[in-house]
mmCIF file of C-alpha atoms in Angstrom:
data_model
loop_
_atom_site.group_PDB
_atom_site.id
_atom_site.type_symbol
_atom_site.label_atom_id
_atom_site.label_comp_id
_atom_site.label_asym_id
_atom_site.label_seq_id
_atom_site.Cartn_x
_atom_site.Cartn_y
_atom_site.Cartn_z
ATOM 1 C CA MET A 18 24.871 -15.886 -109.187
ATOM 2 C CA GLU A 19 25.494 -18.106 -106.232
ATOM 3 C CA GLY A 20 28.376 -15.934 -105.074
ATOM 4 C CA GLY A 21 26.182 -12.839 -105.260
ATOM 5 C CA VAL A 22 23.408 -14.476 -103.274
ATOM 6 C CA GLN A 23 25.793 -15.570 -100.538
ATOM 7 C CA THR A 24 27.211 -12.091 -100.345
ATOM 8 C CA MET A 25 23.720 -10.637 -99.915
ATOM 9 C CA LEU A 26 22.877 -13.190 -97.225
ATOM 10 C CA GLN A 27 26.029 -12.389 -95.292
ATOM 11 C CA GLU A 28 25.258 -8.676 -95.460
ATOM 12 C CA GLU A 29 21.730 -9.281 -94.162
ATOM 13 C CA ARG A 30 23.070 -11.390 -91.294
ATOM 14 C CA GLY A 31 25.526 -8.677 -90.404
ATOM 15 C CA LEU A 32 22.766 -6.074 -90.398
ATOM 16 C CA MET A 33 20.575 -8.275 -88.203
ATOM 17 C CA GLN A 34 23.423 -8.895 -85.720
ATOM 18 C CA GLN A 35 24.155 -5.188 -85.589
ATOM 19 C CA ALA A 36 20.467 -4.449 -85.008
ATOM 20 C CA GLU A 37 20.339 -7.022 -82.177
ATOM 21 C CA GLU A 38 23.462 -5.540 -80.600
ATOM 22 C CA ASN A 39 21.947 -2.062 -80.792
ATOM 23 C CA LEU A 40 18.722 -3.360 -79.234
ATOM 24 C CA HIS A 41 20.609 -5.071 -76.380
ATOM 25 C CA THR A 42 22.707 -1.994 -75.770
ATOM 26 C CA LYS A 43 19.655 0.290 -75.578
ATOM 27 C CA GLY A 44 17.787 -2.161 -73.309
ATOM 28 C CA GLY A 45 20.758 -2.403 -70.939
ATOM 29 C CA ARG A 46 21.009 1.325 -70.759
ATOM 30 C CA LYS A 47 17.308 1.574 -70.002
ATOM 31 C CA ALA A 48 17.614 -1.084 -67.280
ATOM 32 C CA LEU A 49 20.547 0.687 -65.685
ATOM 33 C CA LEU A 50 18.712 3.985 -65.883
ATOM 34 C CA ALA A 51 15.625 2.448 -64.267
ATOM 35 C CA ALA A 52 17.698 0.877 -61.467
ATOM 36 C CA ALA A 53 19.416 4.181 -60.804
ATOM 37 C CA CYS A 54 16.061 5.958 -60.619
ATOM 38 C CA CYS A 55 14.731 3.368 -58.133
ATOM 39 C CA LEU A 56 17.814 3.641 -55.937
ATOM 40 C CA PHE A 57 17.565 7.436 -55.938
ATOM 41 C CA THR A 58 13.869 7.265 -55.026
ATOM 42 C CA ILE A 59 14.564 4.865 -52.136
ATOM 43 C CA CYS A 60 17.252 7.174 -50.799
ATOM 44 C CA ILE A 61 14.948 10.198 -50.994
ATOM 45 C CA LEU A 62 12.093 8.350 -49.237
ATOM 46 C CA GLY A 63 14.408 6.875 -46.617
ATOM 47 C CA LEU A 64 15.783 10.196 -45.414
ATOM 48 C CA PRO A 65 12.620 11.267 -43.457
ATOM 49 C CA THR A 66 12.300 7.796 -41.927
ATOM 50 C CA ALA A 67 15.923 7.807 -40.780
ATOM 51 C CA TYR A 68 15.437 11.299 -39.341
ATOM 52 C CA LEU A 69 12.342 10.247 -37.396
ATOM 53 C CA LEU A 70 14.038 7.123 -36.042
ATOM 54 C CA THR A 71 17.046 9.130 -34.897
ATOM 55 C CA ARG A 72 14.838 11.759 -33.286
ATOM 56 C CA ASN A 73 12.699 9.145 -31.498
ATOM 57 C CA SER A 74 15.823 7.387 -30.226
ATOM 58 C CA ASP A 75 17.175 10.637 -28.808
ATOM 59 C CA ALA A 76 13.799 11.409 -27.211
ATOM 60 C CA ALA A 77 13.659 7.931 -25.659
ATOM 61 C CA LYS A 78 17.150 8.339 -24.201
ATOM 62 C CA GLN A 79 16.222 11.748 -22.795
ATOM 63 C CA SER A 80 12.983 10.358 -21.306
ATOM 64 C CA ALA A 81 14.826 7.445 -19.693
ATOM 65 C CA SER A 82 17.351 9.848 -18.213
ATOM 66 C CA THR A 83 14.534 12.020 -16.833
ATOM 67 C CA ILE A 84 12.812 8.997 -15.262
ATOM 68 C CA GLN A 85 16.061 7.925 -13.591
ATOM 69 C CA ILE A 86 16.524 11.411 -12.167
ATOM 70 C CA GLN A 87 12.928 11.467 -10.913
ATOM 71 C CA ASN A 88 13.297 8.019 -9.371
ATOM 72 C CA ARG A 89 16.428 9.125 -7.550
ATOM 73 C CA SER A 90 14.615 12.191 -6.280
ATOM 74 C CA LEU A 91 11.754 10.022 -4.981
ATOM 75 C CA GLN A 92 14.015 7.746 -2.964
ATOM 76 C CA PRO A 93 13.624 8.243 0.792
ATOM 77 C CA SER A 94 16.196 10.405 2.487
ATOM 78 C CA GLY A 95 17.651 9.888 5.922
ATOM 79 C CA HIS A 96 14.543 11.509 7.492
ATOM 80 C CA GLN A 97 11.821 8.938 8.139
ATOM 81 C CA THR A 98 8.131 9.759 7.834
ATOM 82 C CA ARG A 99 5.965 9.091 10.876
ATOM 83 C CA GLY A 100 5.167 5.413 11.140
ATOM 84 C CA VAL A 101 6.832 4.567 7.796
ATOM 85 C CA ASN A 102 9.897 2.535 6.776
ATOM 86 C CA HIS A 103 9.905 0.371 9.882
ATOM 87 C CA PRO A 104 10.265 -3.390 9.337
ATOM 88 C CA GLN A 105 7.202 -5.328 10.418
ATOM 89 C CA LYS A 106 9.060 -7.160 13.183
ATOM 90 C CA ASP A 107 10.288 -3.859 14.673
ATOM 91 C CA LYS A 108 6.913 -2.105 14.802
ATOM 92 C CA PRO A 109 5.598 -1.379 18.314
ATOM 93 C CA ARG A 110 2.643 -3.556 19.237
ATOM 94 C CA ALA A 111 0.886 -4.964 22.278
ATOM 95 C CA HIS A 112 -2.025 -7.187 23.219
ATOM 96 C CA LEU A 113 -3.263 -7.140 26.801
ATOM 97 C CA THR A 114 -5.811 -9.375 28.501
ATOM 98 C CA VAL A 115 -8.054 -8.623 31.457
ATOM 99 C CA GLN A 116 -6.389 -8.893 34.842
ATOM 100 C CA HIS A 117 -7.808 -11.395 37.290
ATOM 101 C CA GLY A 118 -8.346 -10.634 40.957
ATOM 102 C CA ASP A 119 -10.332 -8.059 42.906
ATOM 103 C CA TRP A 120 -8.864 -4.954 41.333
ATOM 104 C CA GLN A 121 -12.371 -3.498 40.770
ATOM 105 C CA LYS A 122 -12.810 -3.202 44.535
ATOM 106 C CA ASN A 123 -9.398 -1.663 45.116
ATOM 107 C CA THR A 124 -9.551 1.214 42.654
ATOM 108 C CA LYS A 125 -11.467 4.450 42.427
ATOM 109 C CA SER A 126 -10.761 4.730 38.711
ATOM 110 C CA ASN A 127 -12.997 3.548 35.908
ATOM 111 C CA ALA A 128 -9.985 2.244 33.964
ATOM 112 C CA VAL A 129 -9.841 -1.482 33.234
ATOM 113 C CA GLN A 130 -6.623 -3.121 34.456
ATOM 114 C CA TRP A 131 -4.685 -5.548 32.285
ATOM 115 C CA GLU A 132 -2.261 -8.444 32.184
ATOM 116 C CA ASP A 133 0.765 -7.778 29.923
ATOM 117 C CA ILE A 134 2.914 -10.925 30.334
ATOM 118 C CA LYS A 135 0.973 -14.107 31.024
ATOM 119 C CA GLY A 136 -1.151 -16.133 28.614
ATOM 120 C CA LEU A 137 -1.940 -14.384 25.339
ATOM 121 C CA ALA A 138 -0.649 -11.024 26.549
ATOM 122 C CA PHE A 139 2.552 -9.432 25.213
ATOM 123 C CA THR A 140 4.284 -6.119 24.492
ATOM 124 C CA ARG A 141 6.879 -5.663 21.714
ATOM 125 C CA SER A 142 9.376 -3.171 20.272
ATOM 126 C CA GLY A 143 9.167 -0.485 22.918
ATOM 127 C CA MET A 144 5.446 -0.616 23.657
ATOM 128 C CA THR A 145 5.061 -0.850 27.436
ATOM 129 C CA TYR A 146 2.268 -1.266 29.949
ATOM 130 C CA GLN A 147 2.200 1.262 32.777
ATOM 131 C CA LYS A 148 -0.838 0.331 34.859
ATOM 132 C CA PRO A 149 -3.492 0.950 33.643
ATOM 133 C CA CYS A 150 -2.153 2.462 30.378
ATOM 134 C CA LEU A 151 -0.303 1.473 27.235
ATOM 135 C CA LYS A 152 2.570 3.859 26.512
ATOM 136 C CA ILE A 153 3.289 4.720 22.862
ATOM 137 C CA PRO A 154 7.046 4.639 22.064
ATOM 138 C CA LEU A 155 6.969 6.062 18.529
ATOM 139 C CA SER A 156 4.846 8.646 16.713
ATOM 140 C CA GLY A 157 2.695 7.355 13.865
ATOM 141 C CA ASP A 158 -0.656 5.920 12.807
ATOM 142 C CA TYR A 159 -1.863 3.083 15.028
ATOM 143 C CA PHE A 160 -4.733 0.642 14.968
ATOM 144 C CA ILE A 161 -6.153 0.491 18.478
ATOM 145 C CA TYR A 162 -8.813 -1.936 19.675
ATOM 146 C CA THR A 163 -10.536 -3.334 22.725
ATOM 147 C CA GLN A 164 -13.316 -5.709 23.605
ATOM 148 C CA VAL A 165 -14.796 -5.678 27.074
ATOM 149 C CA THR A 166 -17.444 -8.201 28.066
ATOM 150 C CA PHE A 167 -19.906 -7.142 30.749
ATOM 151 C CA ARG A 168 -21.827 -9.601 32.925
ATOM 152 C CA HIS A 169 -24.792 -8.662 35.099
ATOM 153 C CA SER A 170 -26.883 -10.717 37.535
ATOM 154 C CA PRO A 171 -29.423 -8.570 39.434
ATOM 155 C CA PRO A 172 -30.496 -9.394 42.985
ATOM 156 C CA GLU A 173 -33.977 -10.815 43.538
ATOM 157 C CA GLY A 174 -36.755 -8.283 43.520
ATOM 158 C CA HIS A 175 -34.746 -5.745 41.545
ATOM 159 C CA GLN A 176 -37.024 -3.522 39.481
ATOM 160 C CA ASN A 177 -36.675 -3.559 35.738
ATOM 161 C CA SER A 178 -35.012 -0.436 34.432
ATOM 162 C CA LEU A 179 -32.436 0.516 31.859
ATOM 163 C CA LYS A 180 -28.764 0.289 32.684
ATOM 164 C CA HIS A 181 -26.415 2.244 30.422
ATOM 165 C CA ILE A 182 -22.966 0.757 29.893
ATOM 166 C CA GLU A 183 -20.390 3.023 28.257
ATOM 167 C CA LEU A 184 -16.938 2.002 27.038
ATOM 168 C CA ARG A 185 -14.167 4.388 25.949
ATOM 169 C CA ILE A 186 -10.585 4.287 24.739
ATOM 170 C CA GLN A 187 -8.937 7.448 26.036
ATOM 171 C CA LYS A 188 -5.617 9.163 25.391
ATOM 172 C CA ILE A 189 -3.497 11.303 27.681
ATOM 173 C CA SER A 190 -0.793 13.216 25.806
ATOM 174 C CA LEU A 191 2.249 15.052 27.124
ATOM 175 C CA SER A 192 1.051 18.285 25.533
ATOM 176 C CA TYR A 193 -2.517 18.004 26.833
ATOM 177 C CA GLY A 194 -2.815 16.563 30.298
ATOM 178 C CA LYS A 195 -6.542 15.804 30.337
ATOM 179 C CA PRO A 196 -7.959 12.508 29.004
ATOM 180 C CA GLU A 197 -9.249 12.705 25.444
ATOM 181 C CA ASP A 198 -11.796 10.260 24.010
ATOM 182 C CA LEU A 199 -10.580 8.417 20.907
ATOM 183 C CA LEU A 200 -13.310 5.764 20.532
ATOM 184 C CA SER A 201 -16.504 5.140 22.496
ATOM 185 C CA SER A 202 -19.733 3.140 22.484
ATOM 186 C CA THR A 203 -22.819 2.860 24.697
ATOM 187 C CA GLU A 204 -25.249 -0.015 25.282
ATOM 188 C CA SER A 205 -28.608 0.265 27.059
ATOM 189 C CA LEU A 206 -29.497 -2.949 28.905
ATOM 190 C CA CYS A 207 -32.109 -4.197 31.326
ATOM 191 C CA ALA A 208 -30.993 -3.568 34.905
ATOM 192 C CA GLY A 209 -33.418 -6.185 36.279
ATOM 193 C CA CYS A 210 -32.296 -8.966 33.918
ATOM 194 C CA SER A 211 -29.302 -11.253 33.703
ATOM 195 C CA TRP A 212 -27.169 -10.641 30.635
ATOM 196 C CA VAL A 213 -23.721 -10.925 29.099
ATOM 197 C CA GLN A 214 -22.856 -8.105 26.716
ATOM 198 C CA PRO A 215 -19.553 -7.615 24.827
ATOM 199 C CA ILE A 216 -18.665 -4.168 23.445
ATOM 200 C CA TYR A 217 -15.951 -3.839 20.812
ATOM 201 C CA LEU A 218 -14.097 -0.691 19.722
ATOM 202 C CA GLY A 219 -11.467 -0.411 16.997
ATOM 203 C CA GLY A 220 -10.047 2.210 14.654
ATOM 204 C CA VAL A 221 -6.989 3.995 13.244
ATOM 205 C CA VAL A 222 -5.681 7.026 15.137
ATOM 206 C CA THR A 223 -2.570 9.202 14.980
ATOM 207 C CA LEU A 224 -0.527 9.076 18.168
ATOM 208 C CA ASP A 225 2.607 10.807 19.409
ATOM 209 C CA GLU A 226 5.536 9.401 21.301
ATOM 210 C CA GLY A 227 4.738 9.287 25.011
ATOM 211 C CA ASP A 228 0.941 9.163 24.634
ATOM 212 C CA LEU A 229 -0.880 6.980 27.147
ATOM 213 C CA LEU A 230 -3.911 4.857 26.199
ATOM 214 C CA SER A 231 -6.449 3.458 28.624
ATOM 215 C CA VAL A 232 -9.797 1.663 28.462
ATOM 216 C CA ASN A 233 -12.517 3.085 30.702
ATOM 217 C CA ALA A 234 -15.897 1.574 31.563
ATOM 218 C CA SER A 235 -18.780 3.414 33.149
ATOM 219 C CA ASP A 236 -19.209 0.541 35.640
ATOM 220 C CA ILE A 237 -16.124 -1.621 36.087
ATOM 221 C CA ARG A 238 -17.960 -3.784 38.652
ATOM 222 C CA VAL A 239 -19.703 -5.642 35.833
ATOM 223 C CA VAL A 240 -16.564 -6.248 33.730
ATOM 224 C CA ASP A 241 -16.244 -9.986 33.035
ATOM 225 C CA LYS A 242 -12.788 -11.162 34.205
ATOM 226 C CA GLY A 243 -13.398 -14.821 33.468
ATOM 227 C CA SER A 244 -11.618 -15.196 30.126
ATOM 228 C CA GLU A 245 -8.759 -13.513 28.281
ATOM 229 C CA HIS A 246 -10.616 -14.275 25.035
ATOM 230 C CA LYS A 247 -13.548 -12.065 26.029
ATOM 231 C CA THR A 248 -11.894 -8.947 27.432
ATOM 232 C CA PHE A 249 -8.713 -7.583 25.837
ATOM 233 C CA PHE A 250 -6.965 -4.417 24.660
ATOM 234 C CA GLY A 251 -4.240 -3.752 22.088
ATOM 235 C CA ALA A 252 -2.525 -1.441 19.624
ATOM 236 C CA PHE A 253 -0.013 -1.733 16.793
ATOM 237 C CA LEU A 254 1.815 0.673 14.502
ATOM 238 C CA LEU A 255 0.688 0.578 10.871
#
Protein backbone atom coordinates (compact mmCIF):
# COMPACT_ATOMS: atom_id res chain seq x y z
CA MET A 1 0.00 0.00 0.00
CA GLU A 2 2.63 2.48 1.00
CA GLY A 3 4.63 1.80 -2.15
CA GLY A 4 1.55 2.38 -4.29
CA VAL A 5 0.76 5.65 -2.57
CA GLN A 6 4.29 6.94 -3.03
CA THR A 7 4.18 6.00 -6.68
CA MET A 8 0.94 7.95 -7.13
CA LEU A 9 2.38 10.97 -5.32
CA GLN A 10 5.47 10.97 -7.51
CA GLU A 11 3.32 10.79 -10.64
CA GLU A 12 1.22 13.73 -9.44
CA ARG A 13 4.35 15.77 -8.72
CA GLY A 14 5.67 15.00 -12.16
CA LEU A 15 2.40 16.09 -13.75
CA MET A 16 2.40 19.32 -11.74
CA GLN A 17 6.03 20.10 -12.70
CA GLN A 18 5.23 19.43 -16.34
CA ALA A 19 2.18 21.69 -16.12
CA GLU A 20 4.27 24.47 -14.54
CA GLU A 21 6.92 24.10 -17.25
CA ASN A 22 4.24 24.31 -19.93
CA LEU A 23 2.76 27.40 -18.27
CA HIS A 24 6.18 29.10 -18.07
CA THR A 25 6.95 28.24 -21.66
CA LYS A 26 3.65 29.66 -22.92
CA GLY A 27 4.04 32.82 -20.80
CA GLY A 28 7.57 33.40 -22.11
CA ARG A 29 6.40 33.01 -25.64
CA LYS A 30 3.59 35.48 -25.02
CA ALA A 31 6.03 37.97 -23.46
CA LEU A 32 8.41 37.68 -26.38
CA LEU A 33 5.54 38.05 -28.80
CA ALA A 34 4.30 41.15 -26.97
CA ALA A 35 7.79 42.70 -26.94
CA ALA A 36 8.19 42.04 -30.64
CA CYS A 37 4.83 43.67 -31.35
CA CYS A 38 5.81 46.76 -29.32
CA LEU A 39 9.15 47.08 -31.09
CA PHE A 40 7.46 46.78 -34.48
CA THR A 41 4.90 49.43 -33.52
CA ILE A 42 7.62 51.83 -32.36
CA CYS A 43 9.49 51.38 -35.62
CA ILE A 44 6.34 52.02 -37.67
CA LEU A 45 5.47 55.17 -35.66
CA GLY A 46 9.05 56.43 -35.73
CA LEU A 47 9.38 56.40 -39.51
CA PRO A 48 7.21 59.54 -40.13
CA THR A 49 8.95 61.40 -37.31
CA ALA A 50 12.39 60.59 -38.69
CA TYR A 51 11.24 61.67 -42.16
CA LEU A 52 9.95 65.00 -40.86
CA LEU A 53 13.13 65.67 -38.89
CA THR A 54 15.29 64.93 -41.91
CA ARG A 55 13.14 67.12 -44.14
CA ASN A 56 13.17 70.02 -41.65
CA SER A 57 16.94 69.75 -41.31
CA ASP A 58 17.38 69.93 -45.07
CA ALA A 59 14.99 72.90 -45.26
CA ALA A 60 16.89 74.69 -42.49
CA LYS A 61 20.20 74.16 -44.28
CA GLN A 62 18.71 75.45 -47.54
CA SER A 63 17.23 78.49 -45.76
CA ALA A 64 20.56 79.30 -44.09
CA SER A 65 22.32 79.04 -47.44
CA THR A 66 19.75 81.38 -49.01
CA ILE A 67 20.19 83.93 -46.20
CA GLN A 68 23.97 83.86 -46.64
CA ILE A 69 23.59 84.47 -50.36
CA GLN A 70 21.16 87.33 -49.74
CA ASN A 71 23.46 88.86 -47.14
CA ARG A 72 26.36 88.74 -49.57
CA SER A 73 24.21 90.39 -52.22
CA LEU A 74 23.27 93.18 -49.78
CA GLN A 75 26.87 94.04 -48.93
CA PRO A 76 27.94 97.41 -50.35
CA SER A 77 29.92 97.34 -53.55
CA GLY A 78 32.76 99.62 -54.48
CA HIS A 79 30.25 102.34 -55.52
CA GLN A 80 29.30 104.54 -52.57
CA THR A 81 25.84 106.03 -52.17
CA ARG A 82 25.61 109.80 -51.81
CA GLY A 83 26.51 110.84 -48.30
CA VAL A 84 26.78 107.23 -47.04
CA ASN A 85 29.65 105.06 -45.78
CA HIS A 86 31.82 107.96 -44.69
CA PRO A 87 33.35 107.74 -41.20
CA GLN A 88 32.06 110.41 -38.86
CA LYS A 89 35.47 112.07 -38.52
CA ASP A 90 35.81 112.37 -42.31
CA LYS A 91 32.42 113.96 -42.98
CA PRO A 92 32.55 117.55 -44.27
CA ARG A 93 31.37 120.07 -41.70
CA ALA A 94 31.77 123.72 -40.78
CA HIS A 95 30.66 126.22 -38.18
CA LEU A 96 31.14 129.92 -38.90
CA THR A 97 30.65 132.90 -36.61
CA VAL A 98 29.77 136.47 -37.49
CA GLN A 99 32.67 138.58 -38.70
CA HIS A 100 33.52 141.68 -36.70
CA GLY A 101 34.34 145.01 -38.29
CA ASP A 102 32.54 147.39 -40.63
CA TRP A 103 31.86 144.95 -43.44
CA GLN A 104 28.19 146.06 -43.61
CA LYS A 105 29.31 149.48 -44.83
CA ASN A 106 31.74 148.10 -47.38
CA THR A 107 29.45 145.74 -49.26
CA LYS A 108 26.52 146.13 -51.60
CA SER A 109 25.42 142.55 -51.00
CA ASN A 110 22.86 141.39 -48.47
CA ALA A 111 25.01 138.36 -47.59
CA VAL A 112 26.28 138.09 -44.02
CA GLN A 113 30.07 137.72 -43.79
CA TRP A 114 31.68 135.16 -41.51
CA GLU A 115 34.74 134.19 -39.53
CA ASP A 116 36.00 130.66 -40.36
CA ILE A 117 39.17 130.30 -38.22
CA LYS A 118 39.11 132.22 -34.95
CA GLY A 119 37.14 131.44 -31.80
CA LEU A 120 34.43 128.81 -32.23
CA ALA A 121 34.69 128.84 -36.02
CA PHE A 122 36.12 125.91 -38.01
CA THR A 123 35.94 124.05 -41.33
CA ARG A 124 36.70 120.32 -41.70
CA SER A 125 37.16 117.56 -44.29
CA GLY A 126 37.07 119.63 -47.43
CA MET A 127 34.39 122.14 -46.46
CA THR A 128 35.76 125.61 -47.21
CA TYR A 129 34.70 129.20 -46.75
CA GLN A 130 34.86 131.38 -49.85
CA LYS A 131 33.62 134.80 -48.72
CA PRO A 132 30.69 135.00 -48.18
CA CYS A 133 29.81 131.36 -49.01
CA LEU A 134 30.38 127.84 -47.74
CA LYS A 135 31.50 125.52 -50.54
CA ILE A 136 30.20 121.93 -50.48
CA PRO A 137 32.97 119.38 -51.27
CA LEU A 138 30.85 116.22 -51.52
CA SER A 139 27.35 115.42 -52.76
CA GLY A 140 24.88 114.20 -50.14
CA ASP A 141 22.26 115.11 -47.56
CA TYR A 142 23.31 117.95 -45.26
CA PHE A 143 21.90 119.60 -42.19
CA ILE A 144 22.28 123.35 -42.65
CA TYR A 145 21.55 125.97 -40.01
CA THR A 146 21.98 129.61 -39.11
CA GLN A 147 21.01 132.02 -36.39
CA VAL A 148 21.26 135.74 -36.99
CA THR A 149 20.49 138.19 -34.21
CA PHE A 150 19.20 141.61 -35.24
CA ARG A 151 19.51 144.72 -33.06
CA HIS A 152 17.64 147.96 -33.69
CA SER A 153 17.76 151.32 -31.91
CA PRO A 154 15.66 153.98 -33.68
CA PRO A 155 16.60 157.66 -33.64
CA GLU A 156 14.55 160.03 -31.49
CA GLY A 157 11.28 161.11 -33.01
CA HIS A 158 11.09 158.13 -35.34
CA GLN A 159 7.49 157.24 -36.12
CA ASN A 160 6.21 153.86 -35.12
CA SER A 161 5.79 151.55 -38.08
CA LEU A 162 6.44 147.95 -38.95
CA LYS A 163 9.88 146.85 -40.03
CA HIS A 164 10.08 143.52 -41.85
CA ILE A 165 13.25 141.51 -41.33
CA GLU A 166 13.79 138.56 -43.67
CA LEU A 167 16.49 135.91 -43.38
CA ARG A 168 17.37 133.32 -46.05
CA ILE A 169 19.82 130.51 -46.64
CA GLN A 170 20.48 130.45 -50.37
CA LYS A 171 22.26 128.04 -52.71
CA ILE A 172 24.13 128.71 -55.93
CA SER A 173 24.80 125.53 -57.92
CA LEU A 174 27.12 124.94 -60.85
CA SER A 175 24.21 123.81 -63.00
CA TYR A 176 21.96 126.74 -62.09
CA GLY A 177 23.74 130.03 -61.69
CA LYS A 178 21.00 132.00 -59.93
CA PRO A 179 20.57 131.94 -56.13
CA GLU A 180 17.93 129.50 -54.92
CA ASP A 181 16.20 129.81 -51.54
CA LEU A 182 16.59 126.75 -49.31
CA LEU A 183 15.24 128.08 -46.00
CA SER A 184 13.70 131.44 -45.07
CA SER A 185 11.84 133.26 -42.31
CA THR A 186 10.36 136.73 -41.80
CA GLU A 187 9.74 138.77 -38.64
CA SER A 188 7.64 141.94 -38.44
CA LEU A 189 8.94 144.33 -35.78
CA CYS A 190 8.32 147.86 -34.58
CA ALA A 191 10.51 150.30 -36.50
CA GLY A 192 10.12 152.99 -33.81
CA CYS A 193 11.13 150.71 -30.91
CA SER A 194 14.38 149.30 -29.62
CA TRP A 195 14.58 145.53 -29.92
CA VAL A 196 16.86 142.52 -30.20
CA GLN A 197 15.46 139.72 -32.35
CA PRO A 198 17.17 136.40 -33.21
CA ILE A 199 15.97 134.38 -36.22
CA TYR A 200 16.94 130.72 -36.54
CA LEU A 201 16.77 128.51 -39.64
CA GLY A 202 17.65 124.83 -39.87
CA GLY A 203 16.81 121.81 -42.00
CA VAL A 204 18.01 118.87 -44.11
CA VAL A 205 18.70 119.50 -47.80
CA THR A 206 20.33 117.57 -50.64
CA LEU A 207 23.40 119.30 -52.02
CA ASP A 208 25.81 118.61 -54.86
CA GLU A 209 29.55 118.94 -54.96
CA GLY A 210 30.52 122.54 -55.69
CA ASP A 211 27.30 124.12 -54.38
CA LEU A 212 27.73 127.44 -52.58
CA LEU A 213 25.67 128.37 -49.50
CA SER A 214 25.17 131.88 -48.18
CA VAL A 215 23.07 133.61 -45.53
CA ASN A 216 21.24 136.73 -46.70
CA ALA A 217 19.43 139.33 -44.59
CA SER A 218 17.02 141.92 -45.90
CA ASP A 219 18.85 144.60 -43.86
CA ILE A 220 22.40 143.69 -42.90
CA ARG A 221 22.83 147.05 -41.13
CA VAL A 222 20.94 145.71 -38.12
CA VAL A 223 22.85 142.40 -37.87
CA ASP A 224 24.28 142.07 -34.35
CA LYS A 225 28.06 141.48 -34.60
CA GLY A 226 28.67 141.57 -30.87
CA SER A 227 28.86 137.85 -30.08
CA GLU A 228 29.76 134.65 -31.91
CA HIS A 229 27.17 132.87 -29.75
CA LYS A 230 24.33 134.93 -31.21
CA THR A 231 25.06 134.97 -34.94
CA PHE A 232 26.45 131.85 -36.64
CA PHE A 233 26.14 129.62 -39.70
CA GLY A 234 27.02 125.97 -40.36
CA ALA A 235 26.48 122.74 -42.26
CA PHE A 236 27.45 119.08 -41.90
CA LEU A 237 27.04 115.93 -43.97
CA LEU A 238 24.62 113.38 -42.52
